[in-house]
Short mmCIF file of C-alpha atoms (C1' of nucleotides) in Angstrom, two decimals:
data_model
loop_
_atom_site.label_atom_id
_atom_site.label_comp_id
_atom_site.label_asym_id
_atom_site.label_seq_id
_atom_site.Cartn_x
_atom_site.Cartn_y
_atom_site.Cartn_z
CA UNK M 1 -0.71 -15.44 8.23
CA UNK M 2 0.25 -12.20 7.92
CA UNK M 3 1.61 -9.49 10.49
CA UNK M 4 -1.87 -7.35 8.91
CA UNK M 5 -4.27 -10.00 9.38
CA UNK M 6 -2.94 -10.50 13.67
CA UNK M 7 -3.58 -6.30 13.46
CA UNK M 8 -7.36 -7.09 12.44
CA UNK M 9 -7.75 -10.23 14.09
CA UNK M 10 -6.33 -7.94 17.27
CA UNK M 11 -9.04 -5.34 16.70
CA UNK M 12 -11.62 -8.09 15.71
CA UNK M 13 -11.36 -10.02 19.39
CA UNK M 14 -12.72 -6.94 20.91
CA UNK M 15 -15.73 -6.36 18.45
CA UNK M 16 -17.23 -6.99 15.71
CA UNK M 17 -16.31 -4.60 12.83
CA UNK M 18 -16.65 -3.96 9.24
CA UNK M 19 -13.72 -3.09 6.54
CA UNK M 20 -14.75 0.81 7.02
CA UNK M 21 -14.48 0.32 11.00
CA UNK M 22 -11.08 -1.25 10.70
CA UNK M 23 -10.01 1.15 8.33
CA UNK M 24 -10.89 4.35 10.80
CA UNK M 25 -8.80 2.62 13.38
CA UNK M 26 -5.95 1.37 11.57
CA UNK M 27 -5.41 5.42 10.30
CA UNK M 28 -4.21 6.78 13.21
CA UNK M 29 -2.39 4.17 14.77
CA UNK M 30 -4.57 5.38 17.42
CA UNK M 31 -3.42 3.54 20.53
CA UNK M 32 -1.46 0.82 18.73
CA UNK M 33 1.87 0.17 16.78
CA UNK M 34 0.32 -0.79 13.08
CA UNK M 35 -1.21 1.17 10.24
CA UNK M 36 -3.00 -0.08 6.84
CA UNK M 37 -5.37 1.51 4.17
CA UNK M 38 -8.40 0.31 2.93
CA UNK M 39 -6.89 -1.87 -0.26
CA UNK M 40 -4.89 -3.72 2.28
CA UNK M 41 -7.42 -4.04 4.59
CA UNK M 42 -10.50 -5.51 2.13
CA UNK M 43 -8.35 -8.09 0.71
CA UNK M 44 -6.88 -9.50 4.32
CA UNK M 45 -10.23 -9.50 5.41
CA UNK M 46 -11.22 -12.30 2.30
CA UNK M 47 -8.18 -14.21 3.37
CA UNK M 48 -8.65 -14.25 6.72
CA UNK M 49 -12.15 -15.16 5.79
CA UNK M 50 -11.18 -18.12 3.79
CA UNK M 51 -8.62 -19.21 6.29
CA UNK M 52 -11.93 -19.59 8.71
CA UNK M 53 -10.40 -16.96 11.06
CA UNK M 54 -13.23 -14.69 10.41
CA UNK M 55 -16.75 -14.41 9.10
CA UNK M 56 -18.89 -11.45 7.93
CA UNK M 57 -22.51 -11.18 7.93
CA UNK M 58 -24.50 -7.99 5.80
CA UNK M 59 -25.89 -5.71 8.16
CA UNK M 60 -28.38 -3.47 6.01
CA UNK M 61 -28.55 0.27 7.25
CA UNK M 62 -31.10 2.62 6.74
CA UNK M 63 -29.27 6.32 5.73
CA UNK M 64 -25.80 4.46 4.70
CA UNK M 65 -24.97 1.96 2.31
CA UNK M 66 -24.77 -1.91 3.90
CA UNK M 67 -21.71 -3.18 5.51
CA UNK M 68 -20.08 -6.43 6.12
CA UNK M 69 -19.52 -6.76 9.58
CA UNK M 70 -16.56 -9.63 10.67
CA UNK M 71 -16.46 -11.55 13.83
CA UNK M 72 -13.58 -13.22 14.96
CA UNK M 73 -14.30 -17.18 14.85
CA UNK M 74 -12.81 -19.64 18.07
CA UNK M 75 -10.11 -20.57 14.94
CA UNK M 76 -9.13 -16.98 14.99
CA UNK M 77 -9.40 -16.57 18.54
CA UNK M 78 -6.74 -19.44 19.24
CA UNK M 79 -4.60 -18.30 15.93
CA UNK M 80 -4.19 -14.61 17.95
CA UNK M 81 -3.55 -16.23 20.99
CA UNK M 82 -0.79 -18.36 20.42
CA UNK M 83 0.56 -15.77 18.48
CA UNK M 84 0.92 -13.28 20.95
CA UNK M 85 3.37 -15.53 23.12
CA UNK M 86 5.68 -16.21 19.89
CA UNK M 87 9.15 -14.16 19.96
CA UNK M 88 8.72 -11.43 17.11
CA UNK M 89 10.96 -11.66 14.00
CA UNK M 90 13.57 -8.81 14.17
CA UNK M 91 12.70 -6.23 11.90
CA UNK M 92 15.13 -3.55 11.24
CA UNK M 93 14.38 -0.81 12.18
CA UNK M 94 13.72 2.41 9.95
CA UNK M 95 13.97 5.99 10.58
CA UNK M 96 14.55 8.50 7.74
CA UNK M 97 14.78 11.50 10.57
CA UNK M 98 17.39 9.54 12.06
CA UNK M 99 19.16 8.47 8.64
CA UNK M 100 18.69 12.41 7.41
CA UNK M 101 20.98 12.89 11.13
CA UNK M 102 23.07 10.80 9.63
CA UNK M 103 24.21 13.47 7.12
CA UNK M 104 23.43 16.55 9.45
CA UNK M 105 27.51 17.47 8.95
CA UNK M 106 26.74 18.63 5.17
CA UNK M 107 23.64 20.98 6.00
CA UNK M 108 23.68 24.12 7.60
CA UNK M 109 23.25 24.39 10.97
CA UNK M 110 20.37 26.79 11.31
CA UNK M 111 18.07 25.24 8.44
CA UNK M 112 19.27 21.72 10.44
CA UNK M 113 18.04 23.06 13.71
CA UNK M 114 14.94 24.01 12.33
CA UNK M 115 13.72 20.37 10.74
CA UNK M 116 14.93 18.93 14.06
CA UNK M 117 13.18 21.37 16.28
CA UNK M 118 9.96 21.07 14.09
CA UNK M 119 10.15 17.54 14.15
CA UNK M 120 10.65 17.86 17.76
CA UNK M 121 7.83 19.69 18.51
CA UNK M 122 5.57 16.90 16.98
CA UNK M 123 6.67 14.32 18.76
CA UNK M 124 6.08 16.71 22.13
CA UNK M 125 1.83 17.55 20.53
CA UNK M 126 1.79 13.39 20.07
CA UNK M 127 2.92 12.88 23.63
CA UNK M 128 0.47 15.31 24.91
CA UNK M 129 -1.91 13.61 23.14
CA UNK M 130 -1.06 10.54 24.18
CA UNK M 131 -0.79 11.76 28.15
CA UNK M 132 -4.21 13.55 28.04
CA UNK M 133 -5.35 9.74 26.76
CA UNK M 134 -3.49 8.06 29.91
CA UNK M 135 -5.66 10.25 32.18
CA UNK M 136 -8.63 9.45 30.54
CA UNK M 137 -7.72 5.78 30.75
CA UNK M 138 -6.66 5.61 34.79
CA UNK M 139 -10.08 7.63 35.90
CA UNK M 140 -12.50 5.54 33.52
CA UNK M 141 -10.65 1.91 33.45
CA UNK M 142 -9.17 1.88 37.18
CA UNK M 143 -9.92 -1.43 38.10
CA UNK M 144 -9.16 -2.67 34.51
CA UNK M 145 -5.69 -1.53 34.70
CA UNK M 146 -4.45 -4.24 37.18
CA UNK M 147 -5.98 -6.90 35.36
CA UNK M 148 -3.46 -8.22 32.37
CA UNK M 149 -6.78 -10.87 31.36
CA UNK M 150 -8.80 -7.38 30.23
CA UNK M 151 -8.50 -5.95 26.81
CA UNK M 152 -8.49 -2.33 28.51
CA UNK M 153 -5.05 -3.20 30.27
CA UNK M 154 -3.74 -4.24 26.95
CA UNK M 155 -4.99 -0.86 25.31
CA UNK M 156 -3.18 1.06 27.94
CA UNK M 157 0.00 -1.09 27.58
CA UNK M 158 0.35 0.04 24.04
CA UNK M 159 -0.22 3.44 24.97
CA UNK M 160 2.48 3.34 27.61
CA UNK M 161 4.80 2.06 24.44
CA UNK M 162 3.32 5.15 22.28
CA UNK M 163 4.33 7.64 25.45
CA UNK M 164 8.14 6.36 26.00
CA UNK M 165 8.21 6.34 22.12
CA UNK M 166 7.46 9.80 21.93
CA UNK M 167 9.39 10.94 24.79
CA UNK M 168 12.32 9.76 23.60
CA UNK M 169 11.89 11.02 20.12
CA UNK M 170 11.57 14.51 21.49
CA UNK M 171 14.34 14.94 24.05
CA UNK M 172 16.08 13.15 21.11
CA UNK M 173 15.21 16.23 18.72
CA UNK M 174 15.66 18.78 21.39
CA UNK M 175 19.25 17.94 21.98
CA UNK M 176 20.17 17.59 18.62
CA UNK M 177 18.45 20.80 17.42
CA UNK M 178 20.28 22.74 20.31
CA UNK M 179 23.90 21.17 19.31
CA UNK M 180 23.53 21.74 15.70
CA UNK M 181 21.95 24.96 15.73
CA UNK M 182 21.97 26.79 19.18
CA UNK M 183 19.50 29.11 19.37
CA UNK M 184 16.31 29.09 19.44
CA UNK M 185 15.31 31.66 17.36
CA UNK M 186 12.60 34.04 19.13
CA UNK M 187 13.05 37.63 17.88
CA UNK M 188 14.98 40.14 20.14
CA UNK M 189 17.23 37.46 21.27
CA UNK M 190 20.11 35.69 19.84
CA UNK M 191 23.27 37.19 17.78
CA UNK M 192 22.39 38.02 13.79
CA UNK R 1 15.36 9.24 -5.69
CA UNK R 2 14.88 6.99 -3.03
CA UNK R 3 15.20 6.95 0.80
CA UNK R 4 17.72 4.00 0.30
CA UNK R 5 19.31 6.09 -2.48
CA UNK R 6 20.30 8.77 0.47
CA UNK R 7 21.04 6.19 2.45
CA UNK R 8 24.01 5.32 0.63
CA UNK R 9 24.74 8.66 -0.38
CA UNK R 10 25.49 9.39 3.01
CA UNK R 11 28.09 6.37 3.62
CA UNK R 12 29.55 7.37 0.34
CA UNK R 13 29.62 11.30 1.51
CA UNK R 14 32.34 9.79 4.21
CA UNK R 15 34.11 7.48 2.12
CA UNK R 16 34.34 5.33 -1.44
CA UNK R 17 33.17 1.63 -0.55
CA UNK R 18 31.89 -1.10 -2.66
CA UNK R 19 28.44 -3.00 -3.08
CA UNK R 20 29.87 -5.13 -0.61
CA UNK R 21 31.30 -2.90 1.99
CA UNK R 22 28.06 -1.08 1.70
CA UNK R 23 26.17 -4.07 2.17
CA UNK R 24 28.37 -4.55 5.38
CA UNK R 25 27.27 -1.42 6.97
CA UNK R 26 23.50 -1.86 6.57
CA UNK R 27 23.45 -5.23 7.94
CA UNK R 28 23.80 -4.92 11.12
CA UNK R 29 22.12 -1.13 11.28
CA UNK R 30 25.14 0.15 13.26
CA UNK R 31 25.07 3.20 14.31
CA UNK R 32 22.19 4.76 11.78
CA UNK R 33 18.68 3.57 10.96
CA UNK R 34 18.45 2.08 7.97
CA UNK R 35 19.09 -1.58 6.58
CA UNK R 36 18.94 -3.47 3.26
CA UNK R 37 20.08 -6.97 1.57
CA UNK R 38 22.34 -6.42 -0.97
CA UNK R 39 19.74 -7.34 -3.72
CA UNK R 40 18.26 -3.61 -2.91
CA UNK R 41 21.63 -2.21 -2.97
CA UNK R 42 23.30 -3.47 -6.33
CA UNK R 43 20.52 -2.31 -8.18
CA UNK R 44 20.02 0.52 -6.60
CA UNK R 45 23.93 1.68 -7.05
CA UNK R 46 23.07 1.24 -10.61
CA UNK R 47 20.48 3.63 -10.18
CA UNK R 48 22.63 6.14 -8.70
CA UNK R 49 25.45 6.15 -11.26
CA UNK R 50 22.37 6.52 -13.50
CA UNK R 51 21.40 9.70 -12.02
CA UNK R 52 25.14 11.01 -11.97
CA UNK R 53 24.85 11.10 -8.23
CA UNK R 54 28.02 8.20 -7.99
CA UNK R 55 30.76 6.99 -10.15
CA UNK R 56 32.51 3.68 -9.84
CA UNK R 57 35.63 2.06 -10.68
CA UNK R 58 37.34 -1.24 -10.61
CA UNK R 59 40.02 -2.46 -8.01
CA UNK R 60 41.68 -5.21 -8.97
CA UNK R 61 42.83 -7.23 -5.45
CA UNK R 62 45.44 -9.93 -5.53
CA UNK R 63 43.78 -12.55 -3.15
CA UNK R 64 40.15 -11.74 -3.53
CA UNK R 65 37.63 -11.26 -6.27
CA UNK R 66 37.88 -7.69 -7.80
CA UNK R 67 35.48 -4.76 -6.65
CA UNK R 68 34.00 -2.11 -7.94
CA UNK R 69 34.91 1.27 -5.59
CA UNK R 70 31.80 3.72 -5.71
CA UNK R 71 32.52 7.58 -4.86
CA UNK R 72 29.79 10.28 -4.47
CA UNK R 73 29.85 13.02 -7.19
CA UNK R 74 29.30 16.83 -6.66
CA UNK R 75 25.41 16.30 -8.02
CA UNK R 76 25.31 13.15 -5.49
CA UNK R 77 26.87 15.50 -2.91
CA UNK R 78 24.10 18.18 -3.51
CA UNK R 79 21.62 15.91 -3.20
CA UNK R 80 22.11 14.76 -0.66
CA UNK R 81 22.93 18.14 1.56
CA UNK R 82 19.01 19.10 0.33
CA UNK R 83 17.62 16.51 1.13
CA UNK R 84 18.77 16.43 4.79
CA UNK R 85 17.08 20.03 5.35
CA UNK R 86 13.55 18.44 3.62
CA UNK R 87 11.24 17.96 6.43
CA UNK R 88 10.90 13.96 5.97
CA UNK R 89 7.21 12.47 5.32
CA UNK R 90 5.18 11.50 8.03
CA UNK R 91 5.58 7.17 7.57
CA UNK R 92 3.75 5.20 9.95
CA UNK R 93 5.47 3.33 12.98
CA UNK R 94 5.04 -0.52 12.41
CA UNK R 95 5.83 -2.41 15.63
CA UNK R 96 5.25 -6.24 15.78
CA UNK R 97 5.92 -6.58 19.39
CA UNK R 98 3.60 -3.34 20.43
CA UNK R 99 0.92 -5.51 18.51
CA UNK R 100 1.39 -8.47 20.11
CA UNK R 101 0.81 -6.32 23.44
CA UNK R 102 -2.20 -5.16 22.25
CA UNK R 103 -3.75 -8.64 22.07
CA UNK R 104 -1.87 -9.88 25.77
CA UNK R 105 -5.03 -9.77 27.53
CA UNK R 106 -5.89 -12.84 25.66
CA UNK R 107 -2.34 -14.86 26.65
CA UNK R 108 -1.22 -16.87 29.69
CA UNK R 109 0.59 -14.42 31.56
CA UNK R 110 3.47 -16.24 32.55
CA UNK R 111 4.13 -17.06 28.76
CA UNK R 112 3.50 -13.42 27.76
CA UNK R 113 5.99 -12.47 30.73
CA UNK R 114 8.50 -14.20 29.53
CA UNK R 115 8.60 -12.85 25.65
CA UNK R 116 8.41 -9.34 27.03
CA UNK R 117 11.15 -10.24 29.64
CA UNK R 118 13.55 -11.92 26.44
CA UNK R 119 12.84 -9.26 24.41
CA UNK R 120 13.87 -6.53 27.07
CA UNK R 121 16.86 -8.19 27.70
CA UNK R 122 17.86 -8.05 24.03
CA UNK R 123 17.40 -4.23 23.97
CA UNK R 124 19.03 -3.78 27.27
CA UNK R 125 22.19 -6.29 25.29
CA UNK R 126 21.68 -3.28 22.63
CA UNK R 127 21.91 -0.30 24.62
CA UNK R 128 24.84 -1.57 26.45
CA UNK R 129 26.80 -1.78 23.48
CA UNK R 130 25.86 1.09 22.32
CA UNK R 131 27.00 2.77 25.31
CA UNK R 132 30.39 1.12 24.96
CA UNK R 133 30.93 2.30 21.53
CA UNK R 134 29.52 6.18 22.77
CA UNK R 135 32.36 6.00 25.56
CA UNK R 136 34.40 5.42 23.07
CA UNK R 137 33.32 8.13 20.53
CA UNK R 138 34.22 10.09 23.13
CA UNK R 139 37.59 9.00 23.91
CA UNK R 140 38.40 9.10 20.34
CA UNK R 141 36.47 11.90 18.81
CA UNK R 142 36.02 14.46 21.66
CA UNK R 143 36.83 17.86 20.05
CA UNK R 144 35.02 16.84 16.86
CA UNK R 145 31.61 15.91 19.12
CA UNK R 146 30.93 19.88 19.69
CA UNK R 147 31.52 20.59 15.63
CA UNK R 148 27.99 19.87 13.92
CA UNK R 149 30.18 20.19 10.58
CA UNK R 150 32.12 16.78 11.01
CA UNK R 151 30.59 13.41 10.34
CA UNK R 152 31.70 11.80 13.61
CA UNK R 153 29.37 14.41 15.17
CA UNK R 154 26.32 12.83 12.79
CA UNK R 155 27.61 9.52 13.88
CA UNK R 156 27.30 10.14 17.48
CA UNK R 157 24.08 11.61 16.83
CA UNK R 158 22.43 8.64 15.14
CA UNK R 159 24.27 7.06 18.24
CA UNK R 160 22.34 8.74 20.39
CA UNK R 161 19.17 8.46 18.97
CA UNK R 162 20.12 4.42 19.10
CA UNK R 163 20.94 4.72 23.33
CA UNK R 164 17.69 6.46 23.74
CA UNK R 165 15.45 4.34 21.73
CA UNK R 166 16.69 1.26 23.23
CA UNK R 167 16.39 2.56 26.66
CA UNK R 168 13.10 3.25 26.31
CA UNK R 169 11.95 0.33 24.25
CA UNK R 170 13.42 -1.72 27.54
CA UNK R 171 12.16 0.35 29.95
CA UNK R 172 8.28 -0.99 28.91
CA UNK R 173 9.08 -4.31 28.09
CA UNK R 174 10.30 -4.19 32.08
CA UNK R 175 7.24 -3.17 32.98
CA UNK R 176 4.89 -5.18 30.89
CA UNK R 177 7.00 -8.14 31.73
CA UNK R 178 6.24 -7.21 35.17
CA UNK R 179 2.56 -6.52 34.80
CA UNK R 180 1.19 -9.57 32.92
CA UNK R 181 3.61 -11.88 34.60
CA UNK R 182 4.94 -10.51 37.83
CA UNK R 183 7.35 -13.12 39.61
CA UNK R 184 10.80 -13.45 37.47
CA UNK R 185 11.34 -17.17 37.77
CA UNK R 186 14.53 -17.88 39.58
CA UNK R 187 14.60 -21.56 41.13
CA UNK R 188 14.14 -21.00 44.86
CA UNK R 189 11.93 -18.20 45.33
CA UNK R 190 8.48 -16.91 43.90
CA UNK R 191 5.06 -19.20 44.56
CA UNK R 192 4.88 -22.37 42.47
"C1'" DG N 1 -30.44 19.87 -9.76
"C1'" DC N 2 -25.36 20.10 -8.38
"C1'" DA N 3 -21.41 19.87 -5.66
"C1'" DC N 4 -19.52 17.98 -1.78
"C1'" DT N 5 -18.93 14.90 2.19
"C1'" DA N 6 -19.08 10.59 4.90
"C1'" DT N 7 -20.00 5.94 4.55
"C1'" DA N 8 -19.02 1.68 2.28
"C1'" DT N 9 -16.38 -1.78 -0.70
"C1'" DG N 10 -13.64 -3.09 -3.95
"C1'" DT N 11 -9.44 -3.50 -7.92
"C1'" DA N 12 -5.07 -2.42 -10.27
"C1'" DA N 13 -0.62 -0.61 -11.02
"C1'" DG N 14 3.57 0.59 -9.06
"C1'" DT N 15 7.25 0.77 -5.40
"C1'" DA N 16 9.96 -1.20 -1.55
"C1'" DT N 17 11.76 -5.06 0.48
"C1'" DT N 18 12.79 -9.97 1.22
"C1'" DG N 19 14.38 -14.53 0.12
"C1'" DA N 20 16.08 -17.53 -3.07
"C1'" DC N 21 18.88 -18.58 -6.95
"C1'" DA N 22 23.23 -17.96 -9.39
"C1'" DT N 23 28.24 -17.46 -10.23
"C1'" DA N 24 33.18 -16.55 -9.52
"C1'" DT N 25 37.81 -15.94 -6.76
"C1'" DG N 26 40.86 -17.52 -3.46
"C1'" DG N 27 41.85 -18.79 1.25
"C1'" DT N 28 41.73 -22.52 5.20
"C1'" DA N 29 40.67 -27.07 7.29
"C1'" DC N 30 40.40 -31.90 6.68
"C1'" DG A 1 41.06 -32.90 -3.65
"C1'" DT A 2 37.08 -31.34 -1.60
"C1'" DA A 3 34.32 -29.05 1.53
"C1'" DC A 4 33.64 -24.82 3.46
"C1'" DC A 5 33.99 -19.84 4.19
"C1'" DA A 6 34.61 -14.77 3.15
"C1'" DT A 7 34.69 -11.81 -0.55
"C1'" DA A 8 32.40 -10.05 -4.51
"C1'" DT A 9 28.36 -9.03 -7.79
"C1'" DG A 10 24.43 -9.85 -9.75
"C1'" DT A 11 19.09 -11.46 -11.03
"C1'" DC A 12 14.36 -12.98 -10.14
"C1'" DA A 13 10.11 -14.17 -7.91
"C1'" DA A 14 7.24 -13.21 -4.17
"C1'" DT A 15 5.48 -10.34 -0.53
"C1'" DA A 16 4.13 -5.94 1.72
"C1'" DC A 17 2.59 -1.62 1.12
"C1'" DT A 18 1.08 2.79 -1.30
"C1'" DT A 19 -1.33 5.43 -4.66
"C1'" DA A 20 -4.62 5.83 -7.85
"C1'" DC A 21 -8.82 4.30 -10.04
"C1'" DA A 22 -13.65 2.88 -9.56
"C1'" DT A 23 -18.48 2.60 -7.90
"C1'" DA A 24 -22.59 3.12 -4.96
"C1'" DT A 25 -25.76 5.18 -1.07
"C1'" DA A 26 -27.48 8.97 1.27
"C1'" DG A 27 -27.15 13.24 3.68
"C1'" DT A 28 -26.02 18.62 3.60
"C1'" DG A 29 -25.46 23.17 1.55
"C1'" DC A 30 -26.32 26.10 -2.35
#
DNA sequence: GCACTATATGTAAGTATTGACATATGGTAC
DNA sequence: GTACCATATGTCAATACTTACATATAGTGC
């Protein structure tokens, strides 16, 4: 089994979902740590299927074309579950910002500061993002939160992940922007 | 040109090496974010001289196999220096364990507790030496730290970025570890 | 009617990366 | 001497992932 078909399997234990639905959530990482595109997704799906971890049944629709819609079987259900407990293989980690920081020496500073900053100032819209999510999350699913058995405490776990992620990645920018470049550059201020 | 291209560029911007000392220096990811096998590298050296960006020559050694000694040229050097002002494409963040939290609700919680709990530890391992090798960076290195023109300050960068991300990646598994499982099992205290 | 969009499902070719296979030199331990 | 290890350089098959190609339904705007 592949790291993919856990992802679907993941989204699959919650609801039922077709290739389209999967697709939509597996875009913008919303909420969890694992992107795919549709060619990735439709041929998992068959495997999974023939594995017995899923099945699909044709839901006709009346102003859209049919779709397949997957349940996760018991199969499934167990495969996910034992999963979850398994230590992760270590995956190196890759980050091209990072590796481009790596070089930072050769460019020149201002240009440098401004990738960095820009970069920063990403990471800072995702973690507002992400923040204005958490609030959402602790008024509607307050009871949920305490409860490590409900899929809405496992939702907001990953979020946590996505806010420390991006925290990190922007203080990391910040500081780096400011060493290699100074100034922030805001006209009427600065030297040159 | 590849991202892995650039990445050895930018050893080869600090000093000649071979397949094999590159190889070295991607294993274990030290201090920059980027890995490979050397199956990705050899060919991909290849590649490089192809492009003009590196020249090679052979070192014959008395007591070991000879080696071929790469060395970035001024096209490689270029390159390089451009591509570190690009602003890098937006690749999605792939994150087994942040998956495996998404699908917790579904897992014993003492068995959950303790994966999150291991795999804390091992960042909080990981941090801690990289905080020994920042002290000393700093012992060794300190006037070059403030000149964003000398590659020990892009080393201590990528250094940085390392402390942070690891501090933060512990920091949740902490408090996941905490959530799902509670109780860290030391003989002699806790309930059952 | 025509262009465009969202929904819906697929395939195929190419790139990036891993894991296994393959070979050679020369040192150390037994 | 032979087994093993570090050094040293490669290839090849398989997997994971991306990009492009391909098709169909039905709604909206012009």
């Amino acid at each position: 089994m592949t790291t993919l078909g856990y992802a679907i399997l993941g989204l699959l234990a919650r609801e039922g979902l077709s290739g389209y639905d999967l697709t939509q959530r597996m875009k913008g990482r919303v909420g969890y740590f694992w992107s795919a595109r549709h060619s990735q997704i439709y041929p998992e799906l068959a495997r999974l299927e023939d594995g017995g971890f899923v099945t699909h049944s044709v839901v006709e629709q009346r102003d859209r074309p049919d779709k397949k819609v997957y349940e996760i079987t018991d199969v499934g259900l167990e495969a996910l579950k034992d999963w979850v407990t398994e230590p992760p293989p270590e995956k190196p980690t890759r980050d091209e910002l990072t590796l481009k920081a790596y070089s930072v020496w050769l460019a020149d500073g201002e240009e440098a500061a401004r990738v960095f900053r820009a970069e920063g100032l990403k990471h800072e819209e995702q973690l507002a993002r992400y923040e204005e999510i958490r609030s959402w999350m602790e008024d509607e699913w307050r009871e949920d939160l305490s409860s490590p058995g409900s899929p809405h405490f496992a939702s907001y776990a990953t979020l946590q992940r996505g806010i420390i992620h991006e925290r990190g990645y922007a203080e990391w920018c910040r500081w780096l922007a400011e060493a290699v470049g100074g100034e922030i550059s805001i006209s009427g201020r600065g030297e040159a």
